[in-house]
Each structure stands twice: as C-alpha cells, then as structure tokens.
PDB file of C-alpha atoms in Angstrom:
ATOM      1  CA  MET A 246     -21.059 225.515  27.818  1.00 36.00           C
ATOM      2  CA  ALA A 247     -23.667 224.256  25.258  1.00 41.00           C
ATOM      3  CA  ASP A 248     -25.582 226.478  22.908  1.00 45.00           C
ATOM      4  CA  THR A 249     -29.281 226.548  24.268  1.00 44.00           C
ATOM      5  CA  SER A 250     -30.753 228.774  21.969  1.00 49.00           C
ATOM      6  CA  ALA A 251     -32.485 226.116  19.534  1.00 65.00           C
ATOM      7  CA  ILE A 252     -34.115 224.700  22.967  1.00 76.00           C
ATOM      8  CA  ARG A 253     -37.863 225.442  22.203  1.00 73.00           C
ATOM      9  CA  PRO A 254     -38.943 227.973  25.010  1.00 71.00           C
ATOM     10  CA  GLU A 255     -41.570 225.740  26.681  1.00 70.00           C
ATOM     11  CA  ALA A 256     -39.092 223.436  27.043  1.00 68.00           C
ATOM     12  CA  ALA A 257     -36.797 224.968  28.792  1.00 65.00           C
ATOM     13  CA  ALA A 258     -39.581 225.985  30.904  1.00 63.00           C
ATOM     14  CA  PHE A 259     -40.304 222.550  31.490  1.00 68.00           C
ATOM     15  CA  ALA A 260     -37.114 220.646  32.519  1.00 69.00           C
ATOM     16  CA  ASN A 261     -33.602 221.962  30.465  1.00 77.00           C
ATOM     17  CA  PRO A 262     -33.218 218.566  27.871  1.00 80.00           C
ATOM     18  CA  GLN A 263     -29.272 218.906  28.649  1.00 72.00           C
ATOM     19  CA  THR A 264     -29.810 218.468  32.487  1.00 75.00           C
ATOM     20  CA  SER A 265     -33.203 217.108  33.199  1.00 87.00           C
ATOM     21  CA  PRO A 266     -34.177 214.492  29.828  1.00 91.00           C
ATOM     22  CA  GLU A 267     -36.043 212.140  32.382  1.00 91.00           C
ATOM     23  CA  ARG A 268     -38.877 214.663  32.902  1.00 92.00           C
ATOM     24  CA  TYR A 269     -39.688 214.182  28.910  1.00 95.00           C
ATOM     25  CA  ARG A 270     -40.354 210.268  29.544  1.00 96.00           C
ATOM     26  CA  HIS A 271     -43.941 209.180  28.432  1.00 97.00           C
ATOM     27  CA  ARG A 272     -46.160 208.643  31.448  1.00 96.00           C
ATOM     28  CA  TRP A 273     -46.454 205.139  30.276  1.00 96.00           C
ATOM     29  CA  GLU A 274     -42.699 204.074  29.875  1.00 97.00           C
ATOM     30  CA  MET A 275     -41.710 203.321  33.178  1.00 96.00           C
ATOM     31  CA  PRO A 276     -45.127 201.793  34.364  1.00 96.00           C
ATOM     32  CA  LEU A 277     -44.184 199.333  31.586  1.00 96.00           C
ATOM     33  CA  VAL A 278     -40.591 198.822  32.573  1.00 95.00           C
ATOM     34  CA  THR A 279     -41.157 198.464  35.965  1.00 95.00           C
ATOM     35  CA  VAL A 280     -43.997 195.492  34.859  1.00 94.00           C
ATOM     36  CA  ALA A 281     -41.240 194.245  32.712  1.00 92.00           C
ATOM     37  CA  TYR A 282     -38.595 194.468  35.769  1.00 91.00           C
ATOM     38  CA  ILE A 283     -41.040 192.540  38.405  1.00 93.00           C
ATOM     39  CA  ILE A 284     -42.256 189.532  35.478  1.00 89.00           C
ATOM     40  CA  SER A 285     -38.691 188.737  34.572  1.00 84.00           C
ATOM     41  CA  ILE A 286     -37.569 188.430  38.432  1.00 86.00           C
ATOM     42  CA  LEU A 287     -40.610 186.313  39.061  1.00 86.00           C
ATOM     43  CA  VAL A 288     -40.167 183.898  36.459  1.00 79.00           C
ATOM     44  CA  LEU A 289     -36.491 183.848  37.698  1.00 78.00           C
ATOM     45  CA  ILE A 290     -37.111 183.146  41.048  1.00 80.00           C
ATOM     46  CA  LEU A 291     -39.747 180.538  39.880  1.00 76.00           C
ATOM     47  CA  GLY A 292     -37.136 178.918  37.545  1.00 71.00           C
ATOM     48  CA  LEU A 293     -35.037 178.762  40.466  1.00 72.00           C
ATOM     49  CA  ALA A 294     -37.856 177.041  42.867  1.00 73.00           C
ATOM     50  CA  SER A 295     -38.483 174.807  40.122  1.00 69.00           C
ATOM     51  CA  PHE A 296     -35.232 173.282  39.541  1.00 62.00           C
ATOM     52  CA  LEU A 297     -34.177 173.072  43.109  1.00 67.00           C
ATOM     53  CA  ALA A 298     -37.518 171.097  43.616  1.00 67.00           C
ATOM     54  CA  GLN A 299     -36.448 168.397  40.780  1.00 64.00           C
ATOM     55  CA  GLU A 300     -33.305 168.269  42.528  1.00 59.00           C
ATOM     56  CA  ASP A 301     -34.987 167.491  45.724  1.00 59.00           C
ATOM     57  CA  SER A 302     -37.361 164.998  44.181  1.00 57.00           C
ATOM     58  CA  GLY A 303     -34.489 162.776  43.170  1.00 54.00           C
ATOM     59  CA  ALA A 304     -35.478 160.021  41.452  1.00 51.00           C
ATOM     60  CA  VAL A 305     -39.028 160.366  41.812  1.00 49.00           C
ATOM     61  CA  THR A 306     -40.919 161.812  38.970  1.00 52.00           C
ATOM     62  CA  ASP A 307     -44.578 162.790  37.046  1.00 52.00           C
ATOM     63  CA  ALA A 308     -44.898 164.485  34.372  1.00 51.00           C
ATOM     64  CA  ALA A 309     -46.092 167.488  36.666  1.00 51.00           C
ATOM     65  CA  THR A 310     -42.612 167.283  37.818  1.00 52.00           C
ATOM     66  CA  GLU A 311     -40.896 167.198  33.946  1.00 55.00           C
ATOM     67  CA  ASP A 312     -42.917 170.173  33.202  1.00 52.00           C
ATOM     68  CA  ALA A 313     -41.841 172.295  35.989  1.00 51.00           C
ATOM     69  CA  SER A 314     -37.967 170.832  35.690  1.00 53.00           C
ATOM     70  CA  ASP A 315     -38.226 172.236  32.226  1.00 57.00           C
ATOM     71  CA  PHE A 316     -39.959 175.490  33.010  1.00 54.00           C
ATOM     72  CA  GLY A 317     -36.895 175.948  35.589  1.00 55.00           C
ATOM     73  CA  GLN A 318     -34.595 175.293  33.191  1.00 61.00           C
ATOM     74  CA  TYR A 319     -35.811 177.252  30.328  1.00 62.00           C
ATOM     75  CA  ALA A 320     -36.558 180.262  33.133  1.00 62.00           C
ATOM     76  CA  LEU A 321     -32.644 179.779  34.365  1.00 63.00           C
ATOM     77  CA  LEU A 322     -31.877 180.661  30.365  1.00 67.00           C
ATOM     78  CA  LEU A 323     -32.386 183.905  31.451  1.00 67.00           C
ATOM     79  CA  LEU A 324     -29.382 184.246  33.551  1.00 69.00           C
ATOM     80  CA  ALA A 325     -27.350 183.901  29.939  1.00 74.00           C
ATOM     81  CA  ALA A 326     -29.470 186.823  28.472  1.00 73.00           C
ATOM     82  CA  PRO A 327     -26.838 189.376  29.042  1.00 75.00           C
ATOM     83  CA  VAL A 328     -24.174 187.419  27.596  1.00 80.00           C
ATOM     84  CA  ILE A 329     -25.949 186.672  24.855  1.00 81.00           C
ATOM     85  CA  ILE A 330     -27.231 190.231  24.366  1.00 80.00           C
ATOM     86  CA  PHE A 331     -23.838 191.548  24.739  1.00 80.00           C
ATOM     87  CA  LEU A 332     -22.613 189.506  21.811  1.00 85.00           C
ATOM     88  CA  THR A 333     -25.087 189.986  19.834  1.00 86.00           C
ATOM     89  CA  ARG A 334     -24.695 194.089  19.676  1.00 85.00           C
ATOM     90  CA  PHE A 335     -21.538 193.819  19.098  1.00 87.00           C
ATOM     91  CA  TYR A 336     -21.937 191.143  16.030  1.00 90.00           C
ATOM     92  CA  ARG A 337     -24.884 193.383  14.550  1.00 87.00           C
ATOM     93  CA  ILE A 338     -23.160 196.848  15.008  1.00 88.00           C
ATOM     94  CA  ALA A 339     -20.360 194.917  13.369  1.00 91.00           C
ATOM     95  CA  MET A 340     -22.532 194.031  10.366  1.00 91.00           C
ATOM     96  CA  ASP A 341     -23.542 197.840  10.410  1.00 89.00           C
ATOM     97  CA  LYS A 342     -19.896 198.791  10.430  1.00 90.00           C
ATOM     98  CA  ALA A 343     -18.575 196.531   7.779  1.00 93.00           C
ATOM     99  CA  ASN A 344     -21.736 197.970   5.225  1.00 94.00           C
ATOM    100  CA  ALA A 345     -21.973 201.399   6.003  1.00 96.00           C
ATOM    101  CA  VAL A 346     -20.072 205.140   6.105  1.00 97.00           C
ATOM    102  CA  ARG A 347     -18.672 206.322   9.066  1.00 97.00           C
ATOM    103  CA  VAL A 348     -19.715 210.229   9.286  1.00 98.00           C
ATOM    104  CA  GLY A 349     -17.404 212.809  10.145  1.00 97.00           C
ATOM    105  CA  PRO A 350     -15.645 216.194   9.636  1.00 97.00           C
ATOM    106  CA  ASN A 351     -14.171 214.929   5.928  1.00 97.00           C
ATOM    107  CA  GLN A 352     -17.260 212.391   5.498  1.00 97.00           C
ATOM    108  CA  PHE A 353     -20.459 214.067   5.240  1.00 97.00           C
ATOM    109  CA  PRO A 354     -19.303 217.228   6.837  1.00 97.00           C
ATOM    110  CA  GLU A 355     -22.772 219.110   6.309  1.00 97.00           C
ATOM    111  CA  ILE A 356     -24.361 215.911   8.560  1.00 97.00           C
ATOM    112  CA  TRP A 357     -21.485 216.177  10.731  1.00 97.00           C
ATOM    113  CA  THR A 358     -21.964 219.385  11.917  1.00 97.00           C
ATOM    114  CA  LEU A 359     -25.352 218.884  12.130  1.00 97.00           C
ATOM    115  CA  TYR A 360     -25.374 215.831  14.226  1.00 97.00           C
ATOM    116  CA  GLN A 361     -22.789 217.702  16.469  1.00 97.00           C
ATOM    117  CA  ASP A 362     -25.222 220.645  16.773  1.00 96.00           C
ATOM    118  CA  VAL A 363     -27.988 218.377  17.939  1.00 96.00           C
ATOM    119  CA  ALA A 364     -26.305 216.345  20.011  1.00 96.00           C
ATOM    120  CA  GLN A 365     -24.547 219.628  22.022  1.00 94.00           C
ATOM    121  CA  ARG A 366     -28.173 220.938  22.646  1.00 94.00           C
ATOM    122  CA  MET A 367     -29.328 217.564  24.062  1.00 93.00           C
ATOM    123  CA  GLY A 368     -25.917 218.010  26.478  1.00 92.00           C
ATOM    124  CA  MET A 369     -23.666 215.331  25.094  1.00 93.00           C
ATOM    125  CA  GLU A 370     -20.419 215.767  25.019  1.00 89.00           C
ATOM    126  CA  ASN A 371     -19.102 212.628  23.458  1.00 92.00           C
ATOM    127  CA  PRO A 372     -22.279 211.669  21.172  1.00 95.00           C
ATOM    128  CA  PRO A 373     -22.272 208.001  19.469  1.00 95.00           C
ATOM    129  CA  ARG A 374     -20.553 207.633  16.386  1.00 95.00           C
ATOM    130  CA  LEU A 375     -22.876 208.103  13.288  1.00 97.00           C
ATOM    131  CA  TYR A 376     -22.678 205.984  10.175  1.00 97.00           C
ATOM    132  CA  VAL A 377     -24.537 205.959   6.777  1.00 97.00           C
ATOM    133  CA  LYS A 378     -26.173 202.729   5.476  1.00 96.00           C
ATOM    134  CA  ASN A 379     -28.082 201.802   2.441  1.00 96.00           C
ATOM    135  CA  GLY A 380     -31.558 201.099   3.388  1.00 93.00           C
ATOM    136  CA  ASN A 381     -32.397 199.767  -0.596  1.00 93.00           C
ATOM    137  CA  GLY A 382     -35.741 201.807  -0.229  1.00 91.00           C
ATOM    138  CA  VAL A 383     -36.455 201.422   3.420  1.00 93.00           C
ATOM    139  CA  VAL A 384     -36.843 204.594   5.565  1.00 94.00           C
ATOM    140  CA  ASN A 385     -35.259 204.162   9.272  1.00 95.00           C
ATOM    141  CA  ALA A 386     -32.526 205.057  11.447  1.00 96.00           C
ATOM    142  CA  TYR A 387     -31.935 203.235  15.220  1.00 95.00           C
ATOM    143  CA  ALA A 388     -29.564 203.526  18.439  1.00 96.00           C
ATOM    144  CA  LEU A 389     -27.264 200.355  19.053  1.00 92.00           C
ATOM    145  CA  SER A 390     -25.382 200.593  22.435  1.00 88.00           C
ATOM    146  CA  CYS A 391     -23.115 197.653  23.051  1.00 79.00           C
ATOM    147  CA  ASN A 392     -21.598 198.893  26.121  1.00 73.00           C
ATOM    148  CA  ALA A 393     -20.928 202.504  28.148  1.00 70.00           C
ATOM    149  CA  ARG A 394     -17.817 202.964  25.950  1.00 77.00           C
ATOM    150  CA  TYR A 395     -19.194 201.877  22.509  1.00 86.00           C
ATOM    151  CA  LYS A 396     -22.643 203.554  21.186  1.00 92.00           C
ATOM    152  CA  TYR A 397     -23.683 204.257  18.014  1.00 95.00           C
ATOM    153  CA  VAL A 398     -26.486 205.576  15.550  1.00 97.00           C
ATOM    154  CA  VAL A 399     -27.197 204.236  12.120  1.00 96.00           C
ATOM    155  CA  ILE A 400     -29.285 206.324   9.684  1.00 97.00           C
ATOM    156  CA  PHE A 401     -30.642 205.148   6.176  1.00 97.00           C
ATOM    157  CA  ALA A 402     -29.063 207.195   2.724  1.00 96.00           C
ATOM    158  CA  GLU A 403     -32.737 207.061   2.263  1.00 95.00           C
ATOM    159  CA  ILE A 404     -33.071 209.533   4.989  1.00 96.00           C
ATOM    160  CA  ALA A 405     -29.625 210.913   4.448  1.00 96.00           C
ATOM    161  CA  LEU A 406     -30.241 212.296   1.149  1.00 94.00           C
ATOM    162  CA  LEU A 407     -32.552 214.923   2.014  1.00 95.00           C
ATOM    163  CA  MET A 408     -29.727 216.762   3.948  1.00 95.00           C
ATOM    164  CA  ASP A 409     -29.672 218.984   1.006  1.00 92.00           C
ATOM    165  CA  ARG A 410     -33.581 220.042   0.373  1.00 92.00           C
ATOM    166  CA  SER A 411     -34.717 218.905   3.754  1.00 93.00           C
ATOM    167  CA  PRO A 412     -31.948 219.222   6.811  1.00 94.00           C
ATOM    168  CA  GLU A 413     -34.829 219.678   9.363  1.00 94.00           C
ATOM    169  CA  THR A 414     -36.193 216.601   8.805  1.00 95.00           C
ATOM    170  CA  VAL A 415     -32.728 214.529   9.058  1.00 96.00           C
ATOM    171  CA  GLU A 416     -32.413 216.999  12.157  1.00 97.00           C
ATOM    172  CA  PHE A 417     -35.294 215.510  14.003  1.00 97.00           C
ATOM    173  CA  VAL A 418     -34.220 212.065  12.832  1.00 97.00           C
ATOM    174  CA  ILE A 419     -31.039 212.533  14.565  1.00 97.00           C
ATOM    175  CA  ALA A 420     -32.632 214.209  17.873  1.00 97.00           C
ATOM    176  CA  HIS A 421     -35.092 211.231  18.051  1.00 97.00           C
ATOM    177  CA  GLU A 422     -31.849 208.379  17.845  1.00 97.00           C
ATOM    178  CA  LEU A 423     -29.817 210.647  19.994  1.00 97.00           C
ATOM    179  CA  SER A 424     -32.785 210.840  22.354  1.00 97.00           C
ATOM    180  CA  HIS A 425     -32.581 206.750  22.726  1.00 97.00           C
ATOM    181  CA  HIS A 426     -29.149 206.834  23.426  1.00 96.00           C
ATOM    182  CA  ARG A 427     -29.680 209.822  26.636  1.00 96.00           C
ATOM    183  CA  LEU A 428     -32.712 207.822  27.853  1.00 96.00           C
ATOM    184  CA  ARG A 429     -30.914 204.748  28.085  1.00 94.00           C
ATOM    185  CA  HIS A 430     -33.281 202.573  26.012  1.00 95.00           C
ATOM    186  CA  VAL A 431     -30.384 201.066  24.426  1.00 93.00           C
ATOM    187  CA  SER A 432     -28.403 200.266  27.387  1.00 89.00           C
ATOM    188  CA  LEU A 433     -27.500 196.746  28.359  1.00 85.00           C
ATOM    189  CA  TRP A 434     -29.893 196.630  31.989  1.00 86.00           C
ATOM    190  CA  ARG A 435     -32.889 198.193  29.769  1.00 90.00           C
ATOM    191  CA  LEU A 436     -32.669 195.137  26.942  1.00 86.00           C
ATOM    192  CA  ILE A 437     -32.109 192.592  29.793  1.00 84.00           C
ATOM    193  CA  ILE A 438     -35.138 193.311  31.725  1.00 85.00           C
ATOM    194  CA  THR A 439     -37.351 193.510  28.828  1.00 86.00           C
ATOM    195  CA  PHE A 440     -35.782 190.568  27.013  1.00 82.00           C
ATOM    196  CA  LEU A 441     -38.803 188.027  28.258  1.00 81.00           C
ATOM    197  CA  PRO A 442     -41.404 190.446  28.359  1.00 84.00           C
ATOM    198  CA  ASN A 443     -40.992 191.594  24.555  1.00 84.00           C
ATOM    199  CA  LEU A 444     -42.188 188.006  24.148  1.00 83.00           C
ATOM    200  CA  ILE A 445     -45.392 188.429  25.789  1.00 87.00           C
ATOM    201  CA  PRO A 446     -48.021 189.647  23.033  1.00 85.00           C
ATOM    202  CA  VAL A 447     -48.921 193.211  23.640  1.00 90.00           C
ATOM    203  CA  LEU A 448     -46.901 194.254  26.515  1.00 91.00           C
ATOM    204  CA  GLY A 449     -43.643 194.030  24.495  1.00 90.00           C
ATOM    205  CA  VAL A 450     -44.434 196.253  21.623  1.00 94.00           C
ATOM    206  CA  SER A 451     -46.133 198.224  23.884  1.00 95.00           C
ATOM    207  CA  THR A 452     -42.985 199.092  26.441  1.00 95.00           C
ATOM    208  CA  ILE A 453     -41.319 199.977  23.007  1.00 95.00           C
ATOM    209  CA  ARG A 454     -44.188 202.187  21.844  1.00 96.00           C
ATOM    210  CA  ALA A 455     -43.961 203.983  24.926  1.00 97.00           C
ATOM    211  CA  GLN A 456     -39.887 204.399  24.651  1.00 97.00           C
ATOM    212  CA  GLU A 457     -40.596 205.825  21.119  1.00 97.00           C
ATOM    213  CA  TYR A 458     -42.853 208.197  22.331  1.00 97.00           C
ATOM    214  CA  SER A 459     -40.387 209.584  24.825  1.00 97.00           C
ATOM    215  CA  ALA A 460     -37.578 209.574  22.152  1.00 97.00           C
ATOM    216  CA  ASP A 461     -39.984 211.852  20.181  1.00 97.00           C
ATOM    217  CA  ARG A 462     -40.422 214.121  23.210  1.00 96.00           C
ATOM    218  CA  LEU A 463     -37.438 214.635  24.190  1.00 96.00           C
ATOM    219  CA  ALA A 464     -35.932 214.976  20.542  1.00 96.00           C
ATOM    220  CA  HIS A 465     -39.044 217.772  20.421  1.00 95.00           C
ATOM    221  CA  SER A 466     -37.612 219.528  23.116  1.00 94.00           C
ATOM    222  CA  VAL A 467     -34.611 220.521  20.840  1.00 94.00           C
ATOM    223  CA  CYS A 468     -36.024 220.475  17.527  1.00 91.00           C
ATOM    224  CA  ASP A 469     -39.034 222.140  16.003  1.00 83.00           C
ATOM    225  CA  HIS A 470     -39.483 219.916  12.832  1.00 86.00           C
ATOM    226  CA  HIS A 471     -41.276 217.164  13.653  1.00 93.00           C
ATOM    227  CA  ARG A 472     -44.044 217.358  10.628  1.00 93.00           C
ATOM    228  CA  GLU A 473     -41.747 216.654   8.057  1.00 92.00           C
ATOM    229  CA  THR A 474     -40.375 213.915  10.079  1.00 94.00           C
ATOM    230  CA  ILE A 475     -43.386 212.287  10.192  1.00 95.00           C
ATOM    231  CA  SER A 476     -44.299 212.856   6.550  1.00 94.00           C
ATOM    232  CA  LEU A 477     -41.078 211.022   5.529  1.00 95.00           C
ATOM    233  CA  LEU A 478     -42.200 208.055   7.470  1.00 94.00           C
ATOM    234  CA  MET A 479     -45.758 208.386   5.890  1.00 95.00           C
ATOM    235  CA  ALA A 480     -45.370 209.219   2.655  1.00 94.00           C
ATOM    236  CA  GLY A 481     -41.575 208.294   1.654  1.00 92.00           C
ATOM    237  CA  PRO A 482     -38.603 210.191   0.711  1.00 92.00           C
ATOM    238  CA  TRP A 483     -39.790 210.961  -2.813  1.00 91.00           C
ATOM    239  CA  ILE A 484     -42.778 213.109  -2.065  1.00 93.00           C
ATOM    240  CA  ASN A 485     -42.875 213.726   1.488  1.00 91.00           C
ATOM    241  CA  HIS A 486     -42.098 217.664   0.717  1.00 91.00           C
ATOM    242  CA  LYS A 487     -45.596 217.676  -1.256  1.00 94.00           C
ATOM    243  CA  VAL A 488     -47.630 216.556   2.187  1.00 95.00           C
ATOM    244  CA  ASN A 489     -49.728 219.172   3.070  1.00 96.00           C
ATOM    245  CA  HIS A 490     -49.437 219.158   6.707  1.00 94.00           C
ATOM    246  CA  ASP A 491     -53.002 221.003   7.289  1.00 95.00           C
ATOM    247  CA  GLU A 492     -54.700 218.353   6.022  1.00 96.00           C
ATOM    248  CA  LEU A 493     -52.735 215.700   7.884  1.00 96.00           C
ATOM    249  CA  LYS A 494     -53.410 217.545  10.951  1.00 95.00           C
ATOM    250  CA  VAL A 495     -57.449 217.000  10.061  1.00 96.00           C
ATOM    251  CA  GLN A 496     -56.866 213.582   9.029  1.00 96.00           C
ATOM    252  CA  SER A 497     -55.130 212.641  12.541  1.00 96.00           C
ATOM    253  CA  GLU A 498     -58.130 213.955  14.518  1.00 95.00           C
ATOM    254  CA  ASP A 499     -60.683 211.873  11.799  1.00 95.00           C
ATOM    255  CA  GLU A 500     -58.795 208.492  12.197  1.00 95.00           C
ATOM    256  CA  ARG A 501     -56.825 208.218  15.094  1.00 94.00           C
ATOM    257  CA  ASN A 502     -59.597 206.996  17.410  1.00 93.00           C
ATOM    258  CA  GLU A 503     -61.109 204.984  15.142  1.00 95.00           C
ATOM    259  CA  TRP A 504     -61.368 200.885  16.408  1.00 95.00           C
ATOM    260  CA  PHE A 505     -59.259 199.068  14.065  1.00 96.00           C
ATOM    261  CA  ILE A 506     -56.653 202.178  14.328  1.00 96.00           C
ATOM    262  CA  ARG A 507     -56.525 201.422  17.741  1.00 96.00           C
ATOM    263  CA  ALA A 508     -55.974 197.744  17.240  1.00 95.00           C
ATOM    264  CA  ALA A 509     -53.291 198.660  14.976  1.00 96.00           C
ATOM    265  CA  ASN A 510     -51.622 200.715  17.565  1.00 96.00           C
ATOM    266  CA  ILE A 511     -51.648 198.283  19.878  1.00 95.00           C
ATOM    267  CA  MET A 512     -50.169 195.881  18.276  1.00 94.00           C
ATOM    268  CA  SER A 513     -47.463 197.855  16.757  1.00 95.00           C
ATOM    269  CA  ASN A 514     -43.584 198.482  18.738  1.00 93.00           C
ATOM    270  CA  HIS A 515     -44.383 202.657  16.930  1.00 95.00           C
ATOM    271  CA  ALA A 516     -47.115 204.381  17.109  1.00 96.00           C
ATOM    272  CA  VAL A 517     -49.424 204.408  13.960  1.00 96.00           C
ATOM    273  CA  GLY A 518     -48.322 207.292  11.385  1.00 96.00           C
ATOM    274  CA  VAL A 519     -51.357 209.823  12.810  1.00 96.00           C
ATOM    275  CA  LYS A 520     -51.336 209.048  16.186  1.00 97.00           C
ATOM    276  CA  ARG A 521     -47.475 209.801  16.132  1.00 97.00           C
ATOM    277  CA  TYR A 522     -48.442 213.029  14.401  1.00 96.00           C
ATOM    278  CA  HIS A 523     -51.430 213.871  16.883  1.00 96.00           C
ATOM    279  CA  ALA A 524     -49.328 213.330  19.751  1.00 96.00           C
ATOM    280  CA  LEU A 525     -46.284 215.626  18.685  1.00 96.00           C
ATOM    281  CA  GLN A 526     -49.173 218.328  18.080  1.00 95.00           C
ATOM    282  CA  SER A 527     -50.468 218.452  20.697  1.00 95.00           C
ATOM    283  CA  ILE A 528     -47.055 219.274  22.524  1.00 95.00           C
ATOM    284  CA  ASP A 529     -47.114 221.903  19.964  1.00 94.00           C
ATOM    285  CA  GLU A 530     -50.314 222.930  21.429  1.00 93.00           C
ATOM    286  CA  ARG A 531     -50.263 222.093  25.154  1.00 93.00           C
ATOM    287  CA  GLY A 532     -46.774 221.561  25.910  1.00 92.00           C
ATOM    288  CA  TYR A 533     -45.120 218.430  27.718  1.00 93.00           C
ATOM    289  CA  LYS A 534     -48.331 217.259  29.724  1.00 93.00           C
ATOM    290  CA  ALA A 535     -49.817 216.051  25.878  1.00 94.00           C
ATOM    291  CA  HIS A 536     -48.777 212.744  26.075  1.00 95.00           C
ATOM    292  CA  GLY A 537     -49.588 210.489  23.072  1.00 94.00           C
ATOM    293  CA  GLY A 538     -51.977 207.638  23.164  1.00 94.00           C
ATOM    294  CA  MET A 539     -51.063 204.141  23.672  1.00 94.00           C
ATOM    295  CA  PHE A 540     -54.002 202.828  22.725  1.00 90.00           C
TER     296      PHE A 540
END
C-alpha cells in the first residue's frame, strides 16, 4: 500500500491522485484534445476523398483537380505519422541516454529515493527510468514515452544540483514530469491525434499549455512546493532561493491580466510565469475548482 501521508488533504478529499488522476486535468485539456481529434479525422477523410476523386477522374485534370490531389496525398501522410513518431521517440531517447546519467540506488541515491517516493504517492508501481542530463545552463525537464514499456523522465543538471540546497524544488519538478506520464500526455495515441493540430497557430500551443496546467495540478496534489519551482523557472538556479514569494504573488496579481501578457501566454506552449504562479496559488487558496487562465 502506497504511503499517502504526503498527499495534500484537500487533494485526498477531491480525488485520490493514486486512483483518480483524471480529475486533476485542467478543464480545457480534453475539449482541446477532442478538437484535435476531430480535425485529424476530418483531414484524413477529406484527404482520402480527394485521393479517390483523383483516381476516378483518370486523365482529365485541371488546376483544381491537381490541388485536390496534392491535398489528398499530403493528408494521407497522416497515416504514416504513427510510424514516424514511434521511430523518432526511440531516436530521441537514445540520444539522451547516450549523453546522460541514469539515476538509481547507487547513482545519485538521494534523487533516486525522492523519485521513488513521489512515484509511490502518485500510484506508480513501476515508474519510468530517470536520467540526469547536462543542460548547459538551461533549466528544463521532460517526459518521454516510446511505448507502454519504455518510458523516461529526463531532468537537467541545473535542476538536479539543487538537491542539496532545495530538494523540495526537485520534488515538484519530478512530480510534474511523472504527472505527464500518469495523465498519458506523452502516449503515442495522444501524440498522433495532436500531430496535425499542433501545426495550427494558437490551437497547438493551447493544447500543450492545458496539458502543462494539468500536470501542475496533479503534481500539486502530492507536493506542496510549487513556489520554489516556479521561482526557479523565472529566476534560474543561482538566485531562486532569494526570491521573495510574497512579492512574486503581488507581481502575478498585477501583471497576469495585462493585454500583452495575455498575448504572450496565448502564443506560449507553457503558461507564462506570472499566470502559472497565480494558478498554483489559486489552488492553495480555493482548492482544485480553480483553473489557470488560458488567455
């Protein structure tokens, strides 16, 4: 039985993250995924219809017919998307594994212990493999899934180095990335149905942004250290411990609804810092009925 002592009381009352992670999704995530699914199906149907129409027309062609044929051929490339994405994921993780250090009981044991603890709180009996990679000054982490068996989490060394000074920061990052796996954001199916819509301005980044909000919400349910992590992302690993969180809260209230902040947020695949900070603070104050602003 997993230890639920570290699960936030309000989260347990809302939905146990071990058994009901779906309820932590941001309210915009699944509607946007549904739109992506509809667009992909429509493009595939129209492409097939255009291709068949070209076959029926035989040698009689004009500019419109040629355009329809081209559209049909490009649309049918969607059928190859699963294979392309499948192979690309294996190649990408191979590059990471070849240039990163795998975390385990005898390799960064403190990070390993924390990782196992967070995974247990989230109800993951066999968590993905964890790697630490040199980010060359970049603060980042991500989740990858090649298939149901091969799943990974990669955190950059710029985050891992905080383990001694601020382990709670590393904890929330780990919880966030595991949330992507728990909510199946990196599954092959999700990547396939969002492949084409991700090429459409605003729609693609909005779907990803909603997923990032969802991962924050699920991570929040098992880990109460989001303030430290957002200040890390906004100020970097060298001075994040000096950030005044009360002032950052005031800043997020003052700036999150400015028009150009909204514009920046709409065009971003992650919520901008002040909106992301405010979203997590709102959960602290109002519970999980609070959802981060998409616009």
